[in-house]
């Protein structure tokens, strides 16, 4: 792990030319992303995942940045100072939401990182949560329980059943950060709950894995939701017009699938009454 931290700056120059095959990372046996299928998963009867402050409207403007690998948005506290967070299920701590970002394909290919039932979706959004037990990012990056990441599938639909207005806004803002290192600040009069756009929050796969970008540290408890959020192509297409730090099109920015090895993947589908998880 020390090797990994020492080389973090160098590793930040990675690209997706070979979808990670050429990354110089010390990979173990708990890498991400992986293929997820209900048939192969262990049925989980874990308690529900609790979404804390997910309904609080962001209190400060949102900032979207093109970091050369993706567009990333820092998650600010709500107007009352409360940070969105996760707890419950089998989590032994509270995990505060820190940032979200995306992985996508191209106009001709799907680009989610995880595969669900042996298929990729058009894109995948990751909402990264850091364990509150650790004071710094550096500490969390060294702990097997450092992070929880939610993986949300995005699917192009001509007419989404639920219009994901907040997500549309974030995607449109991508047109302001087309080149590497550009940032844009915009008013986000919405909450993380709005970004989830009515997605079923209690049906998910969960497993122990890693960051999907270098240094690929094995510090992530993944929660991946199999039911996609529908989004119109006219919003998602903004992700296809970005460029990386070499000025090349930033497309297909997903890491190749990793082996499961000895891990269990759990699948939870127990439905809980609506309105109890807000
Ligand atoms: Zn990611």
Short mmCIF file of C-alpha atoms and ligand atoms in Angstrom, two decimals:
data_model
loop_
_atom_site.label_atom_id
_atom_site.label_comp_id
_atom_site.label_asym_id
_atom_site.label_seq_id
_atom_site.Cartn_x
_atom_site.Cartn_y
_atom_site.Cartn_z
CA UNK A 1 0.00 0.00 0.00
CA UNK A 2 2.89 2.40 0.74
CA UNK A 3 4.20 1.73 -2.73
CA UNK A 4 0.80 2.63 -4.06
CA UNK A 5 0.58 5.92 -2.15
CA UNK A 6 4.13 6.95 -3.12
CA UNK A 7 3.28 6.44 -6.74
CA UNK A 8 -0.15 8.03 -6.65
CA UNK A 9 0.94 11.16 -8.54
CA UNK A 10 2.50 9.10 -11.32
CA UNK A 11 -0.55 6.85 -11.48
CA UNK A 12 -2.84 9.83 -12.00
CA UNK A 13 -1.58 9.97 -15.61
CA UNK A 14 -3.33 6.75 -16.59
CA UNK A 15 -5.61 6.53 -19.61
CA UNK A 16 -8.28 4.16 -20.94
CA UNK A 17 -6.58 3.16 -24.23
CA UNK A 18 -6.55 -0.47 -23.05
CA UNK A 19 -9.26 -0.22 -20.40
CA UNK A 20 -6.75 -0.72 -17.63
CA UNK A 21 -4.83 -3.71 -18.98
CA UNK A 22 -1.68 -1.58 -19.10
CA UNK A 23 -2.00 0.06 -15.69
CA UNK A 24 0.92 -0.61 -13.37
CA UNK A 25 -1.06 -1.44 -10.24
CA UNK A 26 -0.42 -3.97 -7.50
CA UNK A 27 -3.72 -5.77 -7.91
CA UNK A 28 -4.86 -8.34 -5.35
CA UNK A 29 -7.79 -10.69 -5.41
CA UNK A 30 -10.53 -8.19 -4.57
CA UNK A 31 -10.57 -6.05 -7.67
CA UNK A 32 -13.42 -4.17 -9.37
CA UNK A 33 -15.43 -4.02 -11.54
CA UNK A 34 -16.88 -7.52 -11.85
CA UNK A 35 -19.74 -9.29 -13.57
CA UNK A 36 -22.90 -9.44 -11.44
CA UNK A 37 -25.68 -11.99 -11.94
CA UNK A 38 -28.55 -12.85 -9.59
CA UNK A 39 -28.22 -16.58 -10.28
CA UNK A 40 -24.64 -16.61 -9.06
CA UNK A 41 -25.11 -14.32 -6.06
CA UNK A 42 -25.80 -15.28 -2.45
CA UNK A 43 -29.26 -14.13 -1.36
CA UNK A 44 -28.96 -11.48 1.34
CA UNK A 45 -31.47 -10.83 4.07
CA UNK A 46 -29.49 -7.89 5.44
CA UNK A 47 -31.40 -4.91 6.83
CA UNK A 48 -32.14 -2.04 4.48
CA UNK A 49 -29.51 0.47 3.47
CA UNK A 50 -30.23 3.80 5.13
CA UNK A 51 -29.85 6.99 3.09
CA UNK A 52 -29.21 9.86 5.53
CA UNK A 53 -29.78 13.48 4.39
CA UNK A 54 -30.14 12.34 0.80
CA UNK A 55 -33.23 14.54 0.56
CA UNK A 56 -31.48 17.76 1.65
CA UNK A 57 -31.11 20.29 -1.14
CA UNK A 58 -27.45 21.18 -1.67
CA UNK A 59 -26.61 24.35 0.22
CA UNK A 60 -23.85 25.69 -1.99
CA UNK A 61 -23.19 25.82 -5.73
CA UNK A 62 -22.00 22.61 -7.36
CA UNK A 63 -18.64 22.28 -9.06
CA UNK A 64 -18.06 19.92 -11.95
CA UNK A 65 -14.49 19.18 -13.09
CA UNK A 66 -12.99 17.31 -16.04
CA UNK A 67 -10.00 15.52 -14.46
CA UNK A 68 -8.98 13.81 -17.69
CA UNK A 69 -10.55 10.46 -16.70
CA UNK A 70 -14.12 11.49 -15.95
CA UNK A 71 -16.23 14.40 -14.80
CA UNK A 72 -16.38 14.61 -11.05
CA UNK A 73 -18.63 16.62 -8.76
CA UNK A 74 -17.88 17.30 -5.11
CA UNK A 75 -20.93 16.71 -2.93
CA UNK A 76 -21.48 19.75 -0.70
CA UNK A 77 -23.49 19.73 2.54
CA UNK A 78 -27.16 20.62 2.52
CA UNK A 79 -28.37 24.15 3.33
CA UNK A 80 -28.56 23.19 7.02
CA UNK A 81 -24.94 21.96 7.01
CA UNK A 82 -25.82 18.26 7.03
CA UNK A 83 -23.80 15.94 4.78
CA UNK A 84 -25.55 13.14 2.89
CA UNK A 85 -24.40 9.76 4.21
CA UNK A 86 -25.06 6.03 4.25
CA UNK A 87 -25.39 3.53 7.07
CA UNK A 88 -27.38 0.39 7.86
CA UNK A 89 -27.36 -2.88 5.94
CA UNK A 90 -24.16 -4.63 7.11
CA UNK A 91 -22.15 -1.41 7.41
CA UNK A 92 -20.43 -0.92 10.76
CA UNK A 93 -19.88 2.79 10.36
CA UNK A 94 -21.37 5.90 8.78
CA UNK A 95 -20.08 6.81 5.34
CA UNK A 96 -20.36 10.42 4.17
CA UNK A 97 -20.95 11.19 0.49
CA UNK A 98 -17.91 12.99 -0.91
CA UNK A 99 -18.12 12.99 -4.71
CA UNK A 100 -19.80 11.49 -7.73
CA UNK A 101 -18.48 10.78 -11.21
CA UNK A 102 -19.31 8.78 -14.32
CA UNK A 103 -18.02 6.04 -16.61
CA UNK A 104 -19.40 5.86 -20.15
CA UNK A 105 -18.99 4.36 -23.59
CA UNK A 106 -19.37 6.13 -26.93
CA UNK A 107 -22.16 6.79 -29.43
CA UNK A 108 -21.60 3.21 -30.60
CA UNK A 109 -20.85 1.32 -27.37
CA UNK A 110 -21.99 0.87 -23.80
CA UNK A 111 -19.63 1.89 -21.02
CA UNK A 112 -20.81 0.85 -17.57
CA UNK A 113 -18.03 -0.70 -15.47
CA UNK A 114 -20.03 -3.48 -13.83
CA UNK A 115 -21.93 -5.89 -16.01
CA UNK A 116 -25.42 -6.84 -14.88
CA UNK A 117 -26.71 -10.21 -16.08
CA UNK A 118 -23.80 -10.29 -18.58
CA UNK A 119 -24.61 -6.93 -20.17
CA UNK A 120 -23.22 -3.44 -19.93
CA UNK A 121 -25.44 -0.41 -19.64
CA UNK A 122 -24.77 2.86 -21.46
CA UNK A 123 -23.08 4.49 -18.47
CA UNK A 124 -22.50 4.06 -14.74
CA UNK A 125 -22.55 6.73 -12.06
CA UNK A 126 -20.48 6.25 -8.90
CA UNK A 127 -21.36 8.03 -5.69
CA UNK A 128 -18.31 7.77 -3.44
CA UNK A 129 -18.76 7.69 0.36
CA UNK A 130 -15.86 7.87 2.82
CA UNK A 131 -15.88 6.14 6.22
CA UNK A 132 -16.41 8.80 8.92
CA UNK A 133 -14.15 6.77 11.24
CA UNK A 134 -11.17 8.05 9.26
CA UNK A 135 -10.20 11.69 9.41
CA UNK A 136 -8.45 11.94 6.08
CA UNK A 137 -8.68 10.59 2.56
CA UNK A 138 -5.19 9.16 2.98
CA UNK A 139 -6.26 7.11 6.02
CA UNK A 140 -9.42 5.88 4.29
CA UNK A 141 -7.37 4.86 1.24
CA UNK A 142 -5.37 2.51 3.47
CA UNK A 143 -8.31 0.84 5.22
CA UNK A 144 -10.26 -2.16 3.89
CA UNK A 145 -13.46 -0.46 5.09
CA UNK A 146 -12.45 2.99 3.87
CA UNK A 147 -15.17 3.51 1.26
CA UNK A 148 -18.67 2.65 0.15
CA UNK A 149 -19.43 3.32 -3.51
CA UNK A 150 -22.88 3.19 -5.03
CA UNK A 151 -22.90 2.05 -8.65
CA UNK A 152 -25.93 3.24 -10.64
CA UNK A 153 -26.62 2.10 -14.16
CA UNK A 154 -27.73 4.67 -16.73
CA UNK A 155 -29.77 3.53 -19.70
CA UNK A 156 -30.67 5.60 -22.72
CA UNK A 157 -34.43 5.77 -23.21
CA UNK A 158 -36.36 7.77 -25.79
CA UNK A 159 -38.85 8.78 -23.12
CA UNK A 160 -37.71 8.00 -19.57
CA UNK A 161 -40.54 6.82 -17.34
CA UNK A 162 -39.22 9.18 -14.66
CA UNK A 163 -37.46 12.21 -16.11
CA UNK A 164 -34.15 12.43 -14.17
CA UNK A 165 -34.07 16.24 -14.11
CA UNK A 166 -31.14 16.61 -11.70
CA UNK A 167 -29.02 14.12 -13.64
CA UNK A 168 -29.94 15.86 -16.90
CA UNK A 169 -28.63 19.09 -15.43
CA UNK A 170 -25.29 17.52 -14.40
CA UNK A 171 -24.88 15.97 -17.87
CA UNK A 172 -25.68 19.26 -19.59
CA UNK A 173 -23.07 20.98 -17.43
CA UNK A 174 -20.48 18.60 -18.91
CA UNK A 175 -20.62 20.75 -22.06
CA UNK A 176 -18.91 23.47 -19.98
CA UNK A 177 -15.92 21.28 -19.07
CA UNK A 178 -15.05 19.69 -22.42
CA UNK A 179 -11.30 19.93 -21.94
CA UNK A 180 -9.00 18.51 -19.25
CA UNK A 181 -8.77 20.52 -16.03
CA UNK A 182 -11.78 22.70 -16.81
CA UNK A 183 -14.26 23.30 -14.01
CA UNK A 184 -17.71 24.81 -13.98
CA UNK A 185 -19.79 26.03 -11.08
CA UNK A 186 -23.54 25.82 -11.31
CA UNK A 187 -26.57 26.16 -9.13
CA UNK A 188 -27.90 22.81 -8.04
CA UNK A 189 -31.31 23.28 -6.57
CA UNK A 190 -31.67 19.58 -6.02
CA UNK A 191 -30.56 16.81 -3.68
CA UNK A 192 -28.83 13.44 -4.02
CA UNK A 193 -32.28 11.86 -3.82
CA UNK A 194 -33.22 13.82 -6.94
CA UNK A 195 -30.11 12.51 -8.69
CA UNK A 196 -31.25 8.95 -7.95
CA UNK A 197 -34.47 9.78 -9.79
CA UNK A 198 -36.83 7.34 -8.13
CA UNK A 199 -34.50 4.36 -8.48
CA UNK A 200 -35.31 1.30 -6.34
CA UNK A 201 -32.86 1.78 -3.48
CA UNK A 202 -33.30 -1.49 -1.62
CA UNK A 203 -32.50 -3.87 -4.43
CA UNK A 204 -28.75 -4.22 -4.95
CA UNK A 205 -25.69 -6.40 -5.32
CA UNK A 206 -23.03 -5.88 -2.66
CA UNK A 207 -19.46 -7.16 -2.52
CA UNK A 208 -15.95 -6.26 -1.35
CA UNK A 209 -13.87 -4.70 -4.09
CA UNK A 210 -11.56 -1.94 -5.14
CA UNK A 211 -11.29 1.50 -6.66
CA UNK A 212 -11.61 1.05 -10.44
CA UNK A 213 -8.92 3.64 -11.14
CA UNK A 214 -5.24 3.51 -10.13
CA UNK A 215 -4.06 2.72 -7.49
CA UNK A 216 -7.06 0.30 -7.50
CA UNK A 217 -6.83 -0.05 -3.70
CA UNK A 218 -9.02 -2.78 -2.19
CA UNK A 219 -10.89 -0.43 0.10
CA UNK A 220 -14.44 -0.40 -1.30
CA UNK A 221 -17.67 -1.98 -0.18
CA UNK A 222 -19.67 -1.83 -3.41
CA UNK A 223 -23.44 -1.48 -3.70
CA UNK A 224 -24.50 -1.85 -7.33
CA UNK A 225 -28.14 -1.38 -8.30
CA UNK A 226 -29.37 -3.60 -11.12
CA UNK A 227 -32.36 -1.50 -12.15
CA UNK A 228 -31.15 1.35 -14.35
CA UNK A 229 -32.01 5.02 -14.26
CA UNK A 230 -33.40 6.00 -17.64
CA UNK A 231 -32.00 9.10 -19.32
CA UNK A 232 -32.56 10.70 -22.70
CA UNK A 233 -29.71 10.53 -25.23
CA UNK A 234 -29.86 14.28 -25.66
CA UNK A 235 -28.46 14.65 -22.12
CA UNK A 236 -26.15 11.65 -21.89
CA UNK A 237 -24.48 12.55 -25.20
CA UNK A 238 -22.67 15.45 -23.49
CA UNK A 239 -20.40 12.86 -21.87
CA UNK A 240 -19.23 11.74 -25.31
CA UNK A 241 -17.85 15.18 -26.23
CA UNK A 242 -15.14 15.46 -23.57
CA UNK A 243 -11.39 15.15 -24.02
CA UNK A 244 -8.62 13.76 -21.81
CA UNK A 245 -5.31 15.30 -20.73
CA UNK A 246 -3.80 14.51 -24.15
CA UNK A 247 -6.60 16.27 -25.95
CA UNK A 248 -7.98 12.95 -27.20
CA UNK A 249 -11.67 11.98 -26.99
CA UNK A 250 -12.52 10.72 -23.51
CA UNK A 251 -14.60 7.67 -24.45
CA UNK A 252 -15.05 4.15 -23.06
CA UNK A 253 -13.57 5.18 -19.70
CA UNK A 254 -14.32 1.91 -17.97
CA UNK A 255 -11.91 -0.65 -16.53
CA UNK A 256 -12.07 -4.19 -17.89
CA UNK A 257 -13.84 -6.84 -15.80
CA UNK A 258 -11.84 -8.42 -12.97
CA UNK A 259 -11.91 -11.99 -11.66
CA UNK A 260 -14.17 -12.78 -8.71
CA UNK A 261 -11.66 -15.17 -7.09
CA UNK A 262 -12.93 -16.43 -3.70
CA UNK A 263 -15.35 -13.60 -3.04
CA UNK A 264 -19.06 -13.80 -2.42
CA UNK A 265 -21.42 -11.41 -4.14
CA UNK A 266 -24.66 -10.80 -2.22
CA UNK A 267 -27.95 -9.87 -3.80
CA UNK A 268 -30.70 -8.22 -1.81
CA UNK A 269 -34.17 -7.70 -3.21
CA UNK A 270 -36.37 -7.43 -0.16
CA UNK A 271 -38.86 -4.65 -0.70
CA UNK A 272 -39.42 -2.28 2.19
CA UNK A 273 -42.31 0.12 2.64
CA UNK A 274 -41.86 3.30 0.66
CA UNK A 275 -40.94 6.48 2.56
CA UNK A 276 -39.07 4.65 5.31
CA UNK A 277 -35.70 5.22 3.72
CA UNK A 278 -35.77 8.94 3.11
ZN1 LIG B 1 -15.82 5.25 -10.76
#
